[in-house]
GROMACS .gro file of C-alpha atoms in nm:
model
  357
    1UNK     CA    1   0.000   0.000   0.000
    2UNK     CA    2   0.288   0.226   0.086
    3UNK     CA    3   0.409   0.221  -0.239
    4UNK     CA    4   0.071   0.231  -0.472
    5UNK     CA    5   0.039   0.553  -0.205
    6UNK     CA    6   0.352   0.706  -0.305
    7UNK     CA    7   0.242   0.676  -0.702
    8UNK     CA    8  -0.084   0.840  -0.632
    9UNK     CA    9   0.050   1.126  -0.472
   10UNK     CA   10   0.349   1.117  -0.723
   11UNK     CA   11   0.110   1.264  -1.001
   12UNK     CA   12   0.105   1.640  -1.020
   13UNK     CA   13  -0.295   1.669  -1.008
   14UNK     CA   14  -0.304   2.053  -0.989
   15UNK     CA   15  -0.158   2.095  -1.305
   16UNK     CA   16  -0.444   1.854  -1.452
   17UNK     CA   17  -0.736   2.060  -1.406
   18UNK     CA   18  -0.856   2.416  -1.296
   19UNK     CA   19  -1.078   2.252  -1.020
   20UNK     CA   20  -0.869   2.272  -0.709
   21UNK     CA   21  -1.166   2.039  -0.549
   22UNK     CA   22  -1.083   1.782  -0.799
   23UNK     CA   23  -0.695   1.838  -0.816
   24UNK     CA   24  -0.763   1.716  -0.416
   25UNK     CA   25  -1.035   1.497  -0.404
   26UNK     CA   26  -0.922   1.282  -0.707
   27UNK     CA   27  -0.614   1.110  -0.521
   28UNK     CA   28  -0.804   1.101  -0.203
   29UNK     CA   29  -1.104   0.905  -0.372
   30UNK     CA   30  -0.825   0.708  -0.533
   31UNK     CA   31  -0.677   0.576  -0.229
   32UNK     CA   32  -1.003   0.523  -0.076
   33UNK     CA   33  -1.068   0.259  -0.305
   34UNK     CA   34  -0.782   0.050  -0.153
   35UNK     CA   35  -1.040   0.149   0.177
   36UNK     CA   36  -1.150  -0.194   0.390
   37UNK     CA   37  -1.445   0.042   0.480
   38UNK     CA   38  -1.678  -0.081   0.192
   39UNK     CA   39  -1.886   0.296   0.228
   40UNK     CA   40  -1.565   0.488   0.170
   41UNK     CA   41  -1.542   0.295  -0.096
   42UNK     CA   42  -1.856   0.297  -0.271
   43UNK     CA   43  -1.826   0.659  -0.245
   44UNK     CA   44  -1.519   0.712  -0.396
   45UNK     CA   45  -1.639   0.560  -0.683
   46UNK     CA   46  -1.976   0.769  -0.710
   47UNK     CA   47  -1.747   1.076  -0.656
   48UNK     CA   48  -1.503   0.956  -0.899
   49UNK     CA   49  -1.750   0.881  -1.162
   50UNK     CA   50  -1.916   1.278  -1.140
   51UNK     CA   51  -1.550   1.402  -1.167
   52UNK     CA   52  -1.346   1.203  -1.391
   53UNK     CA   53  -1.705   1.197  -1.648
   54UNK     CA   54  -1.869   1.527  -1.676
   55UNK     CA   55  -2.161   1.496  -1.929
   56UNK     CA   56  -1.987   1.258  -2.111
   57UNK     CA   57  -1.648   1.436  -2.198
   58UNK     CA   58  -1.374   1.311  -2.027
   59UNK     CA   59  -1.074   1.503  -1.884
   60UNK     CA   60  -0.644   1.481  -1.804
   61UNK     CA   61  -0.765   1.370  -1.481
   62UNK     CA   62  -1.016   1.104  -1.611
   63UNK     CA   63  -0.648   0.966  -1.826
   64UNK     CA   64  -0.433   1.049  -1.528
   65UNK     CA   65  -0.652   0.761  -1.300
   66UNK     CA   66  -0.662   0.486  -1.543
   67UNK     CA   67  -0.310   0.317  -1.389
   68UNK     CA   68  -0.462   0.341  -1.079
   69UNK     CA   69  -0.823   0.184  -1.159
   70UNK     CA   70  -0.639  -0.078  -1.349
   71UNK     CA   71  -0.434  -0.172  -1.035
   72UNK     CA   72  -0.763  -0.165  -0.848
   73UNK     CA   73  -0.882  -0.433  -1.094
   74UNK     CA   74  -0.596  -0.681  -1.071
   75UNK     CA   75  -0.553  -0.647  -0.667
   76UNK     CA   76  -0.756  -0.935  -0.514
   77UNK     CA   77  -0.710  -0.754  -0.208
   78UNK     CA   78  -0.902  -0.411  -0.308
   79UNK     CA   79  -1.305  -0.421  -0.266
   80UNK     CA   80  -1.565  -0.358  -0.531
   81UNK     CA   81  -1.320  -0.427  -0.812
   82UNK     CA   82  -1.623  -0.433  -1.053
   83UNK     CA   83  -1.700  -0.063  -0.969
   84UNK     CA   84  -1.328  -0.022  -1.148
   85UNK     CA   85  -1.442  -0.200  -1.450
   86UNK     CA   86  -1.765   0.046  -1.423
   87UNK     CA   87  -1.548   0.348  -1.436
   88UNK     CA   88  -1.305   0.254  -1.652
   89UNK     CA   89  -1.599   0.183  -1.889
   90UNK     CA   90  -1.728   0.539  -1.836
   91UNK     CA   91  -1.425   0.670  -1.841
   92UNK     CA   92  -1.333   0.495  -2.256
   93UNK     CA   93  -1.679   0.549  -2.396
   94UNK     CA   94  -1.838   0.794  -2.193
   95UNK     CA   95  -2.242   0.746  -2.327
   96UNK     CA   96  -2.305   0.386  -2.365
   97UNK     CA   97  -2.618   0.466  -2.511
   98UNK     CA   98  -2.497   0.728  -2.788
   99UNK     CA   99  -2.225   0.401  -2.880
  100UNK     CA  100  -2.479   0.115  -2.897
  101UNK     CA  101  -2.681   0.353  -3.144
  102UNK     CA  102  -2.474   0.510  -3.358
  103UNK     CA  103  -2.202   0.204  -3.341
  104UNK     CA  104  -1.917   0.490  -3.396
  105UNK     CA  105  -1.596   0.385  -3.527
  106UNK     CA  106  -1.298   0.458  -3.316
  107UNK     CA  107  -1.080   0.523  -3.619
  108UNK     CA  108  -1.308   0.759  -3.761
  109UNK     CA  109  -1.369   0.990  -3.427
  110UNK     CA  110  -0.993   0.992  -3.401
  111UNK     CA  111  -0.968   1.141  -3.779
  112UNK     CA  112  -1.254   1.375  -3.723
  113UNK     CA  113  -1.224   1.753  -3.580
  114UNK     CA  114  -1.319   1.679  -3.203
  115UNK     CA  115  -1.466   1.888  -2.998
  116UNK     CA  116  -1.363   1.709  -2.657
  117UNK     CA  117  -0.991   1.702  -2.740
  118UNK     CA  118  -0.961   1.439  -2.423
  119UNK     CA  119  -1.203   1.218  -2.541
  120UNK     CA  120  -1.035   0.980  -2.770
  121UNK     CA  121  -0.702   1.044  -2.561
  122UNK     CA  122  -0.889   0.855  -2.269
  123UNK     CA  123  -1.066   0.594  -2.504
  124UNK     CA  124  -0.688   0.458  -2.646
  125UNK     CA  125  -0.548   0.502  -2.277
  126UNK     CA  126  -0.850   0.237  -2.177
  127UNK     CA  127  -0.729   0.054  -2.457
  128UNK     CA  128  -0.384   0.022  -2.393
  129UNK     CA  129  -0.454  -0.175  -2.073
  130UNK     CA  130  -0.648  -0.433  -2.238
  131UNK     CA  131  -0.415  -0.728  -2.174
  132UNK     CA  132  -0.525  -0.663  -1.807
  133UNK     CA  133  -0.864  -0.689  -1.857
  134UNK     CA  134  -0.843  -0.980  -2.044
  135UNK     CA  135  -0.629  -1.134  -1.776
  136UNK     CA  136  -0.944  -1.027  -1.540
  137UNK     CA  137  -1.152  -1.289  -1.740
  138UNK     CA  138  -1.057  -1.506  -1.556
  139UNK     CA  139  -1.042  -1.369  -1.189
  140UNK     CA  140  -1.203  -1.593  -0.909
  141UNK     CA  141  -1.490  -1.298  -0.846
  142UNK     CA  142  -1.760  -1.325  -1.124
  143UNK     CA  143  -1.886  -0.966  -1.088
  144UNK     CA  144  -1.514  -0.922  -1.169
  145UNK     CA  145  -1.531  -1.157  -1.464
  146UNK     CA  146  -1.918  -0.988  -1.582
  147UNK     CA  147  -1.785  -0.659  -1.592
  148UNK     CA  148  -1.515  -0.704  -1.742
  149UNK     CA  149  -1.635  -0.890  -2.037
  150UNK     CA  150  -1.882  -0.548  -2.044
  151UNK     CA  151  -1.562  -0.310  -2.048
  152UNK     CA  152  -1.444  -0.506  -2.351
  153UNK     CA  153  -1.732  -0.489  -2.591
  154UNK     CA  154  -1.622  -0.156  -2.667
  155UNK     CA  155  -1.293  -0.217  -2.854
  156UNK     CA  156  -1.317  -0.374  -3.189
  157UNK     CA  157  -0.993  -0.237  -3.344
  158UNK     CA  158  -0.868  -0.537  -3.049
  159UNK     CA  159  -1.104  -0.765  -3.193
  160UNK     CA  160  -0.855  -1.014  -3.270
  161UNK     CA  161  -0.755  -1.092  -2.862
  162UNK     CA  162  -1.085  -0.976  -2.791
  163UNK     CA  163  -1.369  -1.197  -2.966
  164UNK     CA  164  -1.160  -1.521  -2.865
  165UNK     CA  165  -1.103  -1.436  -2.480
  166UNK     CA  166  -1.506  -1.349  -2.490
  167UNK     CA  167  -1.573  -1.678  -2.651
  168UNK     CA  168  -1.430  -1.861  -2.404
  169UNK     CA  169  -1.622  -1.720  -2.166
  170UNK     CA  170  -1.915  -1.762  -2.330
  171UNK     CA  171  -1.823  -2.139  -2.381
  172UNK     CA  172  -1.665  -2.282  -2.018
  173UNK     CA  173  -1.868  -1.978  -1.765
  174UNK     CA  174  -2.077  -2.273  -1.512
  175UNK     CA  175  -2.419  -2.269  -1.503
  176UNK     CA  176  -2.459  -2.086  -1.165
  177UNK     CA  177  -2.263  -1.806  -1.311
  178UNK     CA  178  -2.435  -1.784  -1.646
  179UNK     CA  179  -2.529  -1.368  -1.636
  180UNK     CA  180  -2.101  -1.365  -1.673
  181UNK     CA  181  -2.195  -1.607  -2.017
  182UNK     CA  182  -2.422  -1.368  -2.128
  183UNK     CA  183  -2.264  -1.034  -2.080
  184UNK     CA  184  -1.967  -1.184  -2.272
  185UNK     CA  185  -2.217  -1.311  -2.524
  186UNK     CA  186  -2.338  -0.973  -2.630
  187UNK     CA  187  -1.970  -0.828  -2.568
  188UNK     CA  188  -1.807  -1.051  -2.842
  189UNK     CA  189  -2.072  -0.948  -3.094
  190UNK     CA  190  -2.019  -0.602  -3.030
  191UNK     CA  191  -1.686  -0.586  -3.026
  192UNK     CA  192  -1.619  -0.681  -3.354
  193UNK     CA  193  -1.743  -1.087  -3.363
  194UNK     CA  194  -1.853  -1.203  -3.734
  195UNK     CA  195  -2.060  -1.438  -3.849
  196UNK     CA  196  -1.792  -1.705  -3.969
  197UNK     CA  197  -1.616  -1.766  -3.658
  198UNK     CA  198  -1.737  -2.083  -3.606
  199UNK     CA  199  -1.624  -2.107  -3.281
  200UNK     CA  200  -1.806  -1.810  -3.152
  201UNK     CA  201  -2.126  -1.897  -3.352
  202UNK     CA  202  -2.120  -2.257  -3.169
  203UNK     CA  203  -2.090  -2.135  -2.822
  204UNK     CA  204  -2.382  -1.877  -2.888
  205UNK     CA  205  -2.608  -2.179  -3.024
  206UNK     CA  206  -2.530  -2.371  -2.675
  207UNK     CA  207  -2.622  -2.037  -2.479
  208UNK     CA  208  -2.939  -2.021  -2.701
  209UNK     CA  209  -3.024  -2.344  -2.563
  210UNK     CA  210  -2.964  -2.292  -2.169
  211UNK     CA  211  -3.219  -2.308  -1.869
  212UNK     CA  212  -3.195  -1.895  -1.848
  213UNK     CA  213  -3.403  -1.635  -1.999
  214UNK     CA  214  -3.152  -1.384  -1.966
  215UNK     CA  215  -2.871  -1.607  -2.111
  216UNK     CA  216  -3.069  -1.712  -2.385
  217UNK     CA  217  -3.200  -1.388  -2.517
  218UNK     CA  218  -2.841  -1.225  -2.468
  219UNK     CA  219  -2.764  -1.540  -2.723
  220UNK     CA  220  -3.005  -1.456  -2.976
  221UNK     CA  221  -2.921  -1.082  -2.953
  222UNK     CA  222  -2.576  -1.148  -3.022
  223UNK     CA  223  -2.674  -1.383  -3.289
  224UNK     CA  224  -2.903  -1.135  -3.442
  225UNK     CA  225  -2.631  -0.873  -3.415
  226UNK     CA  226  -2.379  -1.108  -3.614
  227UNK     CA  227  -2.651  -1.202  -3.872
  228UNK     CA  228  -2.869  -0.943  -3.989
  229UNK     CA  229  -3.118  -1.203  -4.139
  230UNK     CA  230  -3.109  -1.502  -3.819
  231UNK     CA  231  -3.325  -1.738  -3.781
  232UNK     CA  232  -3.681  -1.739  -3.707
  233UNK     CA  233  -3.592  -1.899  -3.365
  234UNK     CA  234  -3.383  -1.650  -3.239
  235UNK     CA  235  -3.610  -1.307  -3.357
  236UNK     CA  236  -3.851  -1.485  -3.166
  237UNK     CA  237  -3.591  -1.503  -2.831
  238UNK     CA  238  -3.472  -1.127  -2.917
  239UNK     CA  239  -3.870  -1.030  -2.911
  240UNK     CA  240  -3.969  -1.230  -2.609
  241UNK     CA  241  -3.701  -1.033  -2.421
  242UNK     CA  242  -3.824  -0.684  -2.564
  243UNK     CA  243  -4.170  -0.825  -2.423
  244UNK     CA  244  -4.071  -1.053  -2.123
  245UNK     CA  245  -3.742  -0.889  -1.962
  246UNK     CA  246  -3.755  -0.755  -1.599
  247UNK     CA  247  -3.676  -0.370  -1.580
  248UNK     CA  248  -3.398  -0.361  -1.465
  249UNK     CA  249  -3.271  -0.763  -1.551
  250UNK     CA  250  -3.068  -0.849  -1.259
  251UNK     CA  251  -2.671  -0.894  -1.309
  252UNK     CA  252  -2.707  -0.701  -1.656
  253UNK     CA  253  -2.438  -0.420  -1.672
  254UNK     CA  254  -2.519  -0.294  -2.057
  255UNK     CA  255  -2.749   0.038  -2.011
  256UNK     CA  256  -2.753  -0.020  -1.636
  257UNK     CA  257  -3.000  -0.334  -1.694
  258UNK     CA  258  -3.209  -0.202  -1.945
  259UNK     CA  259  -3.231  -0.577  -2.141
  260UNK     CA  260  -3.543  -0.448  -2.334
  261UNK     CA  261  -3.388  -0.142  -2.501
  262UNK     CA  262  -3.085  -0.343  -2.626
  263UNK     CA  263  -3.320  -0.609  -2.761
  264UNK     CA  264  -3.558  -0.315  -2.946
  265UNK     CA  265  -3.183  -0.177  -3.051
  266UNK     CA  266  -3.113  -0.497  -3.223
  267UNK     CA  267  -3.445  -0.579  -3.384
  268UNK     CA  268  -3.427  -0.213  -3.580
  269UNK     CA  269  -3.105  -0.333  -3.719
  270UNK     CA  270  -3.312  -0.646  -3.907
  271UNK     CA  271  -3.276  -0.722  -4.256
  272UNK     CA  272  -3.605  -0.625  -4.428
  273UNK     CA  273  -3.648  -0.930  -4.552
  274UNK     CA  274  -3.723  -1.064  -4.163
  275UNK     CA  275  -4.036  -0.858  -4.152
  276UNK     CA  276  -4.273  -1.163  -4.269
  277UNK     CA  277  -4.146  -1.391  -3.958
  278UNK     CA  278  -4.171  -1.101  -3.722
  279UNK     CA  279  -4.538  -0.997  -3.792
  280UNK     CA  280  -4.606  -1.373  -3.804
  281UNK     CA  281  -4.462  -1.412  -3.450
  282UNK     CA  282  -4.588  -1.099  -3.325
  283UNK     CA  283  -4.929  -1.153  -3.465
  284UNK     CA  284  -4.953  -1.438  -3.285
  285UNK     CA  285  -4.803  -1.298  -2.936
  286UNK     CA  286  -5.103  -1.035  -3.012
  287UNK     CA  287  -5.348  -1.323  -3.028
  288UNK     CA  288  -5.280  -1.449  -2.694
  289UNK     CA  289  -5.336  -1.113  -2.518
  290UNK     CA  290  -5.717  -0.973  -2.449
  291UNK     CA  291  -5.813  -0.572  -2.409
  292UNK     CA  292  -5.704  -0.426  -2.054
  293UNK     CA  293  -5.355  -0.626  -2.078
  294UNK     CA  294  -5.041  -0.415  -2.071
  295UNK     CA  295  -4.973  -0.443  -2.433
  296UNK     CA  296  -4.833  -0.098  -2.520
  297UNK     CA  297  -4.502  -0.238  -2.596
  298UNK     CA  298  -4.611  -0.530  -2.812
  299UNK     CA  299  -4.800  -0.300  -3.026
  300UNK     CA  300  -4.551  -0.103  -3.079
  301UNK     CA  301  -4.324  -0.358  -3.207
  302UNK     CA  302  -4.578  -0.498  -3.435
  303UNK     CA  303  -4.628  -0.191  -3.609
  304UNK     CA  304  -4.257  -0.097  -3.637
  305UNK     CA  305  -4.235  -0.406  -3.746
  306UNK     CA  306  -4.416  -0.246  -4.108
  307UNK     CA  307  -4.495   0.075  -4.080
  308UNK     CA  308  -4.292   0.368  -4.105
  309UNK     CA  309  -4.320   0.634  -3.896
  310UNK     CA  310  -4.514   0.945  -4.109
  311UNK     CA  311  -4.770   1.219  -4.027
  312UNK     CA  312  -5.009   1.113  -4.306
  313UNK     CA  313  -5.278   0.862  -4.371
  314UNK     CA  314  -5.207   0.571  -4.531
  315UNK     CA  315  -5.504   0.463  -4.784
  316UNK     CA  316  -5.303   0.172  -4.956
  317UNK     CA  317  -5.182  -0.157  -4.770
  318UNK     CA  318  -4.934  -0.400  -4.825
  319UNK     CA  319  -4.983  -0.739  -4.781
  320UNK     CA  320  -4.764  -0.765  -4.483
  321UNK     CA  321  -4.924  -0.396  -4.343
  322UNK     CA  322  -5.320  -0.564  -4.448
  323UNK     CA  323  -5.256  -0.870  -4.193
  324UNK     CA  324  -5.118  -0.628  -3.915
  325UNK     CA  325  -5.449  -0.395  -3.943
  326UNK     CA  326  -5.659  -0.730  -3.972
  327UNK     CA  327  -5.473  -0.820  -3.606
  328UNK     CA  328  -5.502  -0.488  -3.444
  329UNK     CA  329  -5.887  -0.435  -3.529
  330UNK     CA  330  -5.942  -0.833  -3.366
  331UNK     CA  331  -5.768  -0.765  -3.078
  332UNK     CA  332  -5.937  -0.414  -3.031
  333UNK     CA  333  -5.611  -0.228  -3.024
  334UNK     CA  334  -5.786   0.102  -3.024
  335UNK     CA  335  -5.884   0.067  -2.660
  336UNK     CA  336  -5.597   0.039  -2.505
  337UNK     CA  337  -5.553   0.414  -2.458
  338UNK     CA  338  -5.420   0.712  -2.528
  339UNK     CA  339  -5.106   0.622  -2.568
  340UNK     CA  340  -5.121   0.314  -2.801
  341UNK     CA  341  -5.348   0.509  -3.046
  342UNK     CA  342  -5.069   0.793  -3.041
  343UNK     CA  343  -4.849   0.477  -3.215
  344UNK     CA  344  -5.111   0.373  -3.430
  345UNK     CA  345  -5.172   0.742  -3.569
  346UNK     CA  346  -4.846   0.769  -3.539
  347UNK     CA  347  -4.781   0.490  -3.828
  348UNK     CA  348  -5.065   0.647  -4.052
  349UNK     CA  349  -5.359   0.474  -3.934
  350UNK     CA  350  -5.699   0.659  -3.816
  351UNK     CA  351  -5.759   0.731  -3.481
  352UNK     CA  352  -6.091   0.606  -3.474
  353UNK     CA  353  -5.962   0.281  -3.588
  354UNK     CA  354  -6.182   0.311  -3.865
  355UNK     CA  355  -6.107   0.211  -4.217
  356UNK     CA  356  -6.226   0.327  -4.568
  357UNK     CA  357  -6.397   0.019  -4.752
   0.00000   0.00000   0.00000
């Protein structure tokens, strides 16, 4: 401790920022982290978190900590070494959210004019410890192991150490530990996992099979990010999740636990050609439900599923669009509120539900 102490305080942190409250309570909530008193901890890393990450855009001082998280993450001896996984997550990517919809490239924001000159600087400073992290695959703690595998997606110019380390995760994690499966499941899709790696494509098809909700639908959203056109099977698994998932799913680090959004995220990114097996599977989801059911979010899939989103009437149908209107009016979709009729205008259909023979 004496020594990790002495590297701390050996960084000049005045002459990193213009906030003398950081350029002080940065090594402080640094050292705290080493803290047995699991409080001092946990707040070290909320305060960290509002300092190093302002709004997204990251800071000298957000670069200046990354040793010193990364240390954190390979001492069995520190506490809450996931919360340095967390931060050195939010620390690389900033917005997960802005990342897992726009998919940026990393080589393209470095060639582009940034406005947050730090930004990128802390993203390849993340990046250049990734040989720890994938040593912290295999650490003893499985929050460890689950957050980690999280921390990784994000890197796809490493792809080639990445995808494999995740797929080995994804193939030996035990059963009582399957959430770690599944995070690295979705992690080795995003960062930069194809559809020919065998490998990878035969560990997801075990996972698709398992006793878990959550571990299956993370399979068949990874599959269905590697294959733009997957099976039938798995847009079924990727919808039952958009329709079935807990808010928040328990032990599921991408967007804090928000399962369904990453599943709705995935199904936009569908071939077109995929729209006949989802209306057929959504239809008959629709079928099974009965007026004063929750079913706003069903409904809304099944007409995204056809409809594109415009501010005028449609008076012409598709054959794909007909059966959809056929379902809604038999399952009285009309009067289910306010809101669901918003989506159905929304889509070009009359509020009244009524149609023009």
């Amino acid at each position: 401790m004496p020594e990790r102490t002495h590297m701390v305080d050996a960084v000049n942190w005045a002459s990193l920022t213009r906030d003398p409250r950081a350029a002080t309570g940065v090594p402080a909530a640094l050292h705290a982290l080493w803290s047995g008193d699991e409080f001092l901890r946990r707040s070290a890393y909320n305060y960290l978190a509002g300092t190093l990450v302002q709004q997204g855009s990251r800071f000298p001082t957000s670069i200046a900590a990354i040793p010193f998280l990364t240390d954190v993450l390979a001492d069995p001896a520190a506490g809450d070494r996931f919360g340095a996984c967390q931060l050195l997550r939010l620390i690389a990517i900033g917005d997960e959210t802005h990342w897992l919809i726009e998919r940026p490239q990393p080589a393209q924001l470095r060639a582009a004019p940034a406005p947050e000159q730090w930004d990128m600087a802390a993203y390849d400073a993340v990046r250049a410890r990734i040989p720890a992290f994938l040593a912290a695959l295999h650490d003893h703690d499985p929050a460890v192991r689950m957050h980690t595998a999280h921390l990784l997606a994000w890197f796809p110019e490493e792809r080639h150490a990445v995808v494999p380390a995740l797929t080995r995760v994804v193939e030996s994690e035990h059963g009582q530990h399957a959430e770690v499966a599944a995070v690295a499941a979705v992690a080795a899709a995003l960062a930069g996992g194809v559809a020919a790696d065998r490998v990878l494509t035969g560990a997801l098809a075990m996972r698709l099979a398992g006793p878990l909700p959550t571990e299956r639908w993370a399979a068949a959203i990874a599959v269905a990010t590697l294959y733009t056109r997957p099976p039938r099977e798995v847009i079924d698994q990727v919808y039952e999740c958009l329709l079935d998932a807990d808010d928040p799913v328990p032990n599921w680090p991408f967007l804090e636990g928000d399962m369904r959004t990453l599943a709705a995220l995935t199904l936009s990114r569908l071939d077109p050609s995929t729209a006949a097996d989802r209306v057929d599977l959504l239809i008959g989801r629709l079928r099974k439900t009965r007026p004063g059911q929750d079913r706003t979010t069903l409904i809304g899939a099944l007409v995204d599923s056809v409809f594109p989103r415009t501010d005028r009437l449609i008076s012409r149908f598709t054959d794909l669009q007909l059966a959809v209107v056929k379902s809604l009016i038999e399952a009285d979709a009309w009067g289910d509120g306010p809101y669901v009729v918003s989506l159905l205008t929304a889509a070009g259909l009359p509020k009244d539900g009524r149609f023009q023979s």
